[in-house]
């Protein structure tokens, strides 16, 4: 055991006692997949049930202002970042792009931290691959997903696609399915008990270091998402649900309880129930208080999501609104905003 030098203090009669030096701290463990330093686990999770479905799809009451305050609290580089491709702040993109796919912004914060450490880092390192989306373990990142906003949108759409398959009773693209045992890359034999867990393993097919039963200790894996999510959930006074409806990224507003929205991400219908969107069906629910379907555009020859702006003549723009009705939007061509909000997409002549 190493000994430390004895240092005498003044007055001379008060000498500091000299005890043995503690062993040197262990070297940090670096995640084999992401290159990030793995934090010591304070809680371990059931590898068959990493998160609840509502953890991944909830958070309907979270606002860009709350995310901004959280980023500032964490000393994140993202607190002062605006994506030039979107002209929007990181906080706005995290909420907007997550909710557009009915994915929780709080889950997205955990995903960003687990993949790139950007939530708690004061530097821009890994900004272009913030969520690891389109960045498989075996190769580099797909160029079409490079950039912060694109990374958040990609991650949200991927998770929504996995959940849509699972909600329909299908396996995900890589074969994960609720209630069916499958081997991870650790390897571990996992039987997901809910859609959220199956979707997490589809995104990252490793259990990793934060599970009770099994997992590669040098990989964060999907268990890392559970660890970060639960830490972030209690680190800030989030408004996880809305008291009088659900926030819809498609509508870009909070819609009343019982409202039905045809999602811009996958064209499936979901209904607001007790502050959370439920469902995910091709058919519109029969008990909608108000609905936000796609609008049929004669000029485009197809249907487009709510808030889409289309120029129909040299002097007239219209925007898709509630109940599939087109509304005149005279300023949309220059401001990108119509009577029902910012244009989801704009189609000039």
CSV table of C-alpha atoms in Angstrom, one decimal:
chain,number,residue,atom,x,y,z
A,1,UNK,CA,0.0,0.0,0.0
A,2,UNK,CA,1.3,3.5,-0.9
A,3,UNK,CA,2.2,5.9,1.9
A,4,UNK,CA,1.9,9.6,1.7
A,5,UNK,CA,4.5,12.1,3.0
A,6,UNK,CA,4.0,13.5,6.5
A,7,UNK,CA,3.5,17.3,6.5
A,8,UNK,CA,4.2,19.2,9.8
A,9,UNK,CA,1.9,22.1,10.6
A,10,UNK,CA,2.6,25.3,12.5
A,11,UNK,CA,2.9,25.4,15.5
A,12,UNK,CA,5.4,22.6,15.5
A,13,UNK,CA,3.7,20.7,18.3
A,14,UNK,CA,0.6,20.2,16.0
A,15,UNK,CA,1.9,17.7,13.5
A,16,UNK,CA,-0.6,16.3,11.0
A,17,UNK,CA,-1.1,12.6,11.4
A,18,UNK,CA,0.1,10.6,8.5
A,19,UNK,CA,-2.1,7.7,7.5
A,20,UNK,CA,-2.0,5.4,4.5
A,21,UNK,CA,-3.0,6.8,1.1
A,22,UNK,CA,-6.2,5.4,-0.4
A,23,UNK,CA,-5.7,3.3,-3.5
A,24,UNK,CA,-5.8,5.2,-6.8
A,25,UNK,CA,-9.3,5.5,-8.3
A,26,UNK,CA,-10.2,3.1,-10.9
A,27,UNK,CA,-9.8,4.1,-14.5
A,28,UNK,CA,-13.1,5.3,-16.1
A,29,UNK,CA,-15.0,2.7,-18.2
A,30,UNK,CA,-15.5,3.9,-21.8
A,31,UNK,CA,-18.6,2.7,-23.6
A,32,UNK,CA,-17.4,0.4,-26.5
A,33,UNK,CA,-20.3,1.6,-28.7
A,34,UNK,CA,-20.5,5.4,-28.1
A,35,UNK,CA,-17.0,6.2,-26.7
A,36,UNK,CA,-18.7,8.0,-23.7
A,37,UNK,CA,-17.6,7.5,-20.1
A,38,UNK,CA,-20.0,5.2,-18.3
A,39,UNK,CA,-21.2,6.5,-14.9
A,40,UNK,CA,-21.3,4.2,-11.9
A,41,UNK,CA,-24.7,2.7,-11.6
A,42,UNK,CA,-26.7,3.7,-8.6
A,43,UNK,CA,-29.8,1.6,-9.6
A,44,UNK,CA,-30.0,-1.5,-11.7
A,45,UNK,CA,-33.0,-2.4,-13.9
A,46,UNK,CA,-34.9,-5.4,-15.0
A,47,UNK,CA,-33.6,-6.2,-18.5
A,48,UNK,CA,-37.1,-7.5,-19.5
A,49,UNK,CA,-38.8,-4.2,-18.4
A,50,UNK,CA,-36.5,-1.3,-18.8
A,51,UNK,CA,-39.1,1.5,-19.2
A,52,UNK,CA,-42.9,1.7,-19.2
A,53,UNK,CA,-44.7,2.5,-22.5
A,54,UNK,CA,-45.8,5.9,-21.0
A,55,UNK,CA,-42.2,6.8,-20.4
A,56,UNK,CA,-41.4,6.6,-24.1
A,57,UNK,CA,-44.7,8.1,-25.4
A,58,UNK,CA,-45.7,10.4,-22.5
A,59,UNK,CA,-44.4,13.8,-21.5
A,60,UNK,CA,-47.2,15.6,-23.3
A,61,UNK,CA,-47.0,18.6,-20.9
A,62,UNK,CA,-43.3,19.2,-21.4
A,63,UNK,CA,-42.6,22.6,-23.0
A,64,UNK,CA,-39.6,24.0,-24.9
A,65,UNK,CA,-39.2,26.4,-22.0
A,66,UNK,CA,-38.9,23.5,-19.5
A,67,UNK,CA,-36.3,21.8,-21.7
A,68,UNK,CA,-34.4,25.0,-22.1
A,69,UNK,CA,-34.3,25.5,-18.3
A,70,UNK,CA,-33.2,21.9,-17.9
A,71,UNK,CA,-30.4,22.3,-20.4
A,72,UNK,CA,-29.2,25.4,-18.6
A,73,UNK,CA,-29.3,23.6,-15.3
A,74,UNK,CA,-27.1,20.8,-16.7
A,75,UNK,CA,-24.6,23.2,-18.2
A,76,UNK,CA,-25.3,21.9,-21.7
A,77,UNK,CA,-23.8,23.3,-24.8
A,78,UNK,CA,-27.3,22.8,-26.3
A,79,UNK,CA,-28.7,25.6,-24.0
A,80,UNK,CA,-27.2,28.1,-26.4
A,81,UNK,CA,-27.5,26.2,-29.7
A,82,UNK,CA,-29.8,27.0,-32.6
A,83,UNK,CA,-29.8,24.6,-35.5
A,84,UNK,CA,-29.1,26.5,-38.7
A,85,UNK,CA,-30.9,24.0,-40.9
A,86,UNK,CA,-34.2,24.6,-38.9
A,87,UNK,CA,-33.6,28.0,-37.5
A,88,UNK,CA,-34.8,26.7,-34.1
A,89,UNK,CA,-33.2,26.2,-30.7
A,90,UNK,CA,-32.2,22.7,-29.5
A,91,UNK,CA,-34.9,22.8,-26.8
A,92,UNK,CA,-37.6,23.6,-29.4
A,93,UNK,CA,-36.4,20.8,-31.7
A,94,UNK,CA,-36.3,18.3,-28.9
A,95,UNK,CA,-40.0,19.0,-28.0
A,96,UNK,CA,-41.3,19.6,-31.5
A,97,UNK,CA,-39.7,16.7,-33.3
A,98,UNK,CA,-40.4,14.3,-30.4
A,99,UNK,CA,-44.0,15.2,-30.1
A,100,UNK,CA,-44.5,15.1,-33.9
A,101,UNK,CA,-43.9,11.3,-33.6
A,102,UNK,CA,-45.7,11.0,-30.2
A,103,UNK,CA,-42.5,10.4,-28.4
A,104,UNK,CA,-41.6,11.9,-25.0
A,105,UNK,CA,-39.2,14.8,-25.0
A,106,UNK,CA,-37.9,13.4,-21.7
A,107,UNK,CA,-37.0,10.1,-23.3
A,108,UNK,CA,-35.3,12.0,-26.1
A,109,UNK,CA,-33.2,13.9,-23.5
A,110,UNK,CA,-32.1,10.5,-22.1
A,111,UNK,CA,-31.3,9.2,-25.6
A,112,UNK,CA,-29.2,12.2,-26.5
A,113,UNK,CA,-27.2,12.0,-23.3
A,114,UNK,CA,-26.7,8.2,-23.6
A,115,UNK,CA,-25.5,8.5,-27.2
A,116,UNK,CA,-23.5,11.7,-27.2
A,117,UNK,CA,-23.3,13.2,-23.6
A,118,UNK,CA,-24.5,16.5,-25.1
A,119,UNK,CA,-27.1,17.1,-22.3
A,120,UNK,CA,-24.4,17.4,-19.7
A,121,UNK,CA,-21.5,18.5,-21.8
A,122,UNK,CA,-20.4,22.1,-22.3
A,123,UNK,CA,-18.9,21.3,-25.7
A,124,UNK,CA,-20.3,20.6,-29.2
A,125,UNK,CA,-18.5,17.2,-29.5
A,126,UNK,CA,-20.8,14.6,-31.2
A,127,UNK,CA,-23.4,17.3,-32.2
A,128,UNK,CA,-23.8,15.8,-35.7
A,129,UNK,CA,-24.6,12.3,-34.2
A,130,UNK,CA,-26.5,13.4,-31.1
A,131,UNK,CA,-28.9,10.5,-30.9
A,132,UNK,CA,-26.8,7.9,-32.8
A,133,UNK,CA,-29.6,7.5,-35.3
A,134,UNK,CA,-28.4,6.2,-38.6
A,135,UNK,CA,-25.1,5.3,-37.0
A,136,UNK,CA,-25.0,1.4,-36.8
A,137,UNK,CA,-22.4,-0.3,-34.6
A,138,UNK,CA,-20.6,-1.7,-37.7
A,139,UNK,CA,-20.2,1.5,-39.7
A,140,UNK,CA,-20.2,5.3,-39.8
A,141,UNK,CA,-23.3,7.5,-39.7
A,142,UNK,CA,-25.6,7.9,-42.7
A,143,UNK,CA,-24.9,11.4,-44.2
A,144,UNK,CA,-28.7,12.1,-44.5
A,145,UNK,CA,-29.0,12.1,-40.7
A,146,UNK,CA,-26.0,14.4,-39.9
A,147,UNK,CA,-27.0,17.4,-37.8
A,148,UNK,CA,-28.7,18.0,-34.5
A,149,UNK,CA,-32.3,18.5,-35.7
A,150,UNK,CA,-32.1,15.7,-38.2
A,151,UNK,CA,-30.7,13.4,-35.4
A,152,UNK,CA,-33.7,14.2,-33.1
A,153,UNK,CA,-36.2,13.8,-35.9
A,154,UNK,CA,-34.6,10.5,-37.0
A,155,UNK,CA,-34.6,9.1,-33.5
A,156,UNK,CA,-38.2,10.0,-32.9
A,157,UNK,CA,-39.4,8.6,-36.2
A,158,UNK,CA,-37.5,5.4,-35.7
A,159,UNK,CA,-39.0,4.8,-32.2
A,160,UNK,CA,-42.5,5.7,-33.5
A,161,UNK,CA,-42.0,3.1,-36.3
A,162,UNK,CA,-41.0,0.4,-33.9
A,163,UNK,CA,-43.9,1.1,-31.6
A,164,UNK,CA,-46.4,1.2,-34.5
A,165,UNK,CA,-45.3,-2.3,-35.5
A,166,UNK,CA,-45.5,-3.5,-32.0
A,167,UNK,CA,-48.9,-1.9,-31.4
A,168,UNK,CA,-50.2,-3.8,-34.5
A,169,UNK,CA,-48.9,-7.1,-33.1
A,170,UNK,CA,-45.9,-7.3,-35.5
A,171,UNK,CA,-42.3,-7.7,-34.7
A,172,UNK,CA,-40.0,-4.8,-35.3
A,173,UNK,CA,-37.6,-4.6,-38.2
A,174,UNK,CA,-34.9,-6.5,-36.3
A,175,UNK,CA,-37.3,-9.1,-34.9
A,176,UNK,CA,-38.1,-7.8,-31.4
A,177,UNK,CA,-41.6,-8.4,-30.2
A,178,UNK,CA,-43.4,-8.1,-26.8
A,179,UNK,CA,-43.5,-11.5,-25.0
A,180,UNK,CA,-41.1,-13.2,-27.4
A,181,UNK,CA,-37.6,-14.2,-26.2
A,182,UNK,CA,-34.6,-12.9,-28.3
A,183,UNK,CA,-30.9,-12.7,-27.8
A,184,UNK,CA,-29.1,-9.3,-27.5
A,185,UNK,CA,-25.6,-8.6,-28.7
A,186,UNK,CA,-24.1,-8.9,-25.2
A,187,UNK,CA,-25.4,-11.7,-25.4
A,188,UNK,CA,-28.4,-11.9,-23.1
A,189,UNK,CA,-31.7,-13.8,-23.5
A,190,UNK,CA,-34.4,-11.1,-23.1
A,191,UNK,CA,-38.2,-11.4,-23.2
A,192,UNK,CA,-39.6,-7.9,-23.3
A,193,UNK,CA,-42.8,-7.5,-21.3
A,194,UNK,CA,-43.9,-4.3,-23.0
A,195,UNK,CA,-43.6,-2.4,-26.3
A,196,UNK,CA,-41.2,0.2,-24.8
A,197,UNK,CA,-38.6,-2.4,-23.9
A,198,UNK,CA,-38.9,-4.2,-27.3
A,199,UNK,CA,-38.5,-0.8,-29.1
A,200,UNK,CA,-35.4,0.1,-27.0
A,201,UNK,CA,-33.7,-3.1,-27.9
A,202,UNK,CA,-34.6,-2.5,-31.6
A,203,UNK,CA,-32.8,0.8,-31.4
A,204,UNK,CA,-29.9,-0.5,-29.3
A,205,UNK,CA,-29.6,-4.3,-29.2
A,206,UNK,CA,-27.5,-4.5,-26.1
A,207,UNK,CA,-28.6,-4.9,-22.4
A,208,UNK,CA,-25.5,-3.2,-21.1
A,209,UNK,CA,-24.1,-2.4,-17.7
A,210,UNK,CA,-27.2,-1.2,-15.9
A,211,UNK,CA,-29.4,-4.3,-15.7
A,212,UNK,CA,-29.8,-6.7,-12.8
A,213,UNK,CA,-29.6,-10.0,-14.6
A,214,UNK,CA,-27.1,-9.8,-17.5
A,215,UNK,CA,-25.2,-7.3,-19.7
A,216,UNK,CA,-21.8,-6.3,-21.0
A,217,UNK,CA,-20.2,-4.1,-18.4
A,218,UNK,CA,-18.3,-2.1,-20.9
A,219,UNK,CA,-21.4,-1.1,-22.9
A,220,UNK,CA,-24.1,1.3,-21.8
A,221,UNK,CA,-26.7,-0.4,-23.9
A,222,UNK,CA,-30.5,0.0,-23.6
A,223,UNK,CA,-30.3,-0.3,-19.8
A,224,UNK,CA,-28.4,3.0,-19.8
A,225,UNK,CA,-31.6,4.6,-21.2
A,226,UNK,CA,-33.5,3.5,-18.2
A,227,UNK,CA,-30.8,4.8,-15.8
A,228,UNK,CA,-30.6,8.2,-17.4
A,229,UNK,CA,-34.4,8.6,-18.0
A,230,UNK,CA,-35.2,7.9,-14.3
A,231,UNK,CA,-32.4,10.3,-13.1
A,232,UNK,CA,-33.7,13.1,-15.4
A,233,UNK,CA,-37.3,12.5,-14.4
A,234,UNK,CA,-36.6,13.6,-10.9
A,235,UNK,CA,-33.9,16.2,-11.6
A,236,UNK,CA,-36.4,18.8,-12.8
A,237,UNK,CA,-40.1,19.6,-11.9
A,238,UNK,CA,-41.4,18.5,-15.3
A,239,UNK,CA,-45.1,18.9,-16.4
A,240,UNK,CA,-45.4,15.4,-17.7
A,241,UNK,CA,-49.1,15.6,-18.7
A,242,UNK,CA,-51.4,18.4,-19.7
A,243,UNK,CA,-54.4,19.0,-17.5
A,244,UNK,CA,-56.8,19.8,-20.3
A,245,UNK,CA,-55.6,17.9,-23.3
A,246,UNK,CA,-52.6,16.6,-25.2
A,247,UNK,CA,-49.8,18.4,-26.9
A,248,UNK,CA,-49.7,17.3,-30.6
A,249,UNK,CA,-46.6,18.0,-32.7
A,250,UNK,CA,-48.7,17.5,-35.8
A,251,UNK,CA,-51.1,20.3,-34.8
A,252,UNK,CA,-48.3,22.1,-32.9
A,253,UNK,CA,-50.7,22.9,-30.1
A,254,UNK,CA,-52.4,21.3,-27.2
A,255,UNK,CA,-55.7,19.7,-28.4
A,256,UNK,CA,-58.7,19.1,-26.1
A,257,UNK,CA,-59.4,15.8,-24.4
A,258,UNK,CA,-61.0,13.4,-26.9
A,259,UNK,CA,-59.4,15.0,-29.9
A,260,UNK,CA,-58.2,12.7,-32.7
A,261,UNK,CA,-55.1,13.5,-34.8
A,262,UNK,CA,-53.8,11.8,-37.9
A,263,UNK,CA,-50.1,12.0,-37.2
A,264,UNK,CA,-47.8,13.7,-39.7
A,265,UNK,CA,-45.1,11.1,-39.0
A,266,UNK,CA,-47.0,7.9,-40.0
A,267,UNK,CA,-50.5,8.9,-41.0
A,268,UNK,CA,-52.0,6.8,-38.2
A,269,UNK,CA,-54.8,8.1,-36.0
A,270,UNK,CA,-54.3,8.7,-32.2
A,271,UNK,CA,-56.8,10.0,-29.7
A,272,UNK,CA,-56.1,12.2,-26.6
A,273,UNK,CA,-57.1,10.3,-23.5
A,274,UNK,CA,-56.3,11.6,-20.0
A,275,UNK,CA,-53.4,13.7,-21.2
A,276,UNK,CA,-51.8,11.0,-23.4
A,277,UNK,CA,-52.3,10.0,-27.0
A,278,UNK,CA,-53.5,6.4,-27.4
A,279,UNK,CA,-54.1,4.1,-30.3
A,280,UNK,CA,-52.3,4.2,-33.6
A,281,UNK,CA,-54.9,2.9,-36.1
A,282,UNK,CA,-55.5,3.4,-39.8
A,283,UNK,CA,-59.2,4.1,-39.2
A,284,UNK,CA,-60.3,7.3,-37.5
A,285,UNK,CA,-61.9,6.6,-34.1
A,286,UNK,CA,-65.6,7.0,-34.0
A,287,UNK,CA,-65.9,9.1,-30.9
A,288,UNK,CA,-63.6,12.1,-31.7
A,289,UNK,CA,-64.6,15.4,-30.1
A,290,UNK,CA,-62.7,17.2,-32.8
A,291,UNK,CA,-60.4,15.8,-35.5
A,292,UNK,CA,-57.3,16.8,-37.4
A,293,UNK,CA,-57.1,14.7,-40.5
A,294,UNK,CA,-55.0,15.0,-43.6
A,295,UNK,CA,-56.5,17.4,-46.2
A,296,UNK,CA,-57.0,16.3,-49.8
A,297,UNK,CA,-55.1,18.6,-52.1
A,298,UNK,CA,-56.4,18.8,-55.7
A,299,UNK,CA,-53.3,20.8,-56.7
A,300,UNK,CA,-50.8,18.3,-55.2
A,301,UNK,CA,-52.9,15.2,-56.1
A,302,UNK,CA,-52.6,13.7,-52.6
A,303,UNK,CA,-53.6,14.3,-49.0
A,304,UNK,CA,-51.3,16.2,-46.7
A,305,UNK,CA,-51.0,16.7,-42.9
A,306,UNK,CA,-52.6,19.4,-40.8
A,307,UNK,CA,-50.8,22.8,-41.0
A,308,UNK,CA,-49.5,22.1,-44.6
A,309,UNK,CA,-49.6,25.3,-46.7
A,310,UNK,CA,-50.3,25.1,-50.5
A,311,UNK,CA,-50.3,27.9,-53.0
A,312,UNK,CA,-53.4,27.2,-55.2
A,313,UNK,CA,-53.1,30.3,-57.4
A,314,UNK,CA,-50.9,33.3,-58.1
A,315,UNK,CA,-52.6,35.2,-55.3
A,316,UNK,CA,-54.0,32.5,-52.9
A,317,UNK,CA,-52.3,30.3,-50.3
A,318,UNK,CA,-54.3,27.9,-48.2
A,319,UNK,CA,-53.5,25.9,-45.0
A,320,UNK,CA,-54.9,22.5,-43.9
A,321,UNK,CA,-56.9,22.9,-40.7
A,322,UNK,CA,-59.2,21.0,-38.3
A,323,UNK,CA,-61.7,18.6,-39.8
A,324,UNK,CA,-59.8,18.5,-43.0
A,325,UNK,CA,-60.9,21.9,-44.1
A,326,UNK,CA,-58.6,24.3,-46.1
A,327,UNK,CA,-58.4,27.8,-44.8
A,328,UNK,CA,-57.1,30.9,-46.6
A,329,UNK,CA,-53.6,31.7,-45.5
A,330,UNK,CA,-52.6,35.0,-47.3
A,331,UNK,CA,-49.3,35.4,-45.5
A,332,UNK,CA,-48.0,31.8,-45.7
A,333,UNK,CA,-45.9,32.4,-48.8
A,334,UNK,CA,-43.8,35.0,-47.1
A,335,UNK,CA,-44.0,34.3,-43.4
A,336,UNK,CA,-44.4,30.5,-43.4
A,337,UNK,CA,-47.4,31.0,-41.0
A,338,UNK,CA,-51.1,30.5,-41.6
A,339,UNK,CA,-54.3,30.7,-39.5
A,340,UNK,CA,-53.6,27.4,-37.8
A,341,UNK,CA,-49.9,28.0,-37.1
A,342,UNK,CA,-46.5,27.5,-38.7
A,343,UNK,CA,-46.7,25.6,-42.0
A,344,UNK,CA,-45.8,22.0,-41.5
A,345,UNK,CA,-44.6,22.1,-45.2
A,346,UNK,CA,-45.1,24.7,-47.9
A,347,UNK,CA,-45.7,24.1,-51.6
A,348,UNK,CA,-45.5,27.1,-53.8
A,349,UNK,CA,-46.5,27.1,-57.5
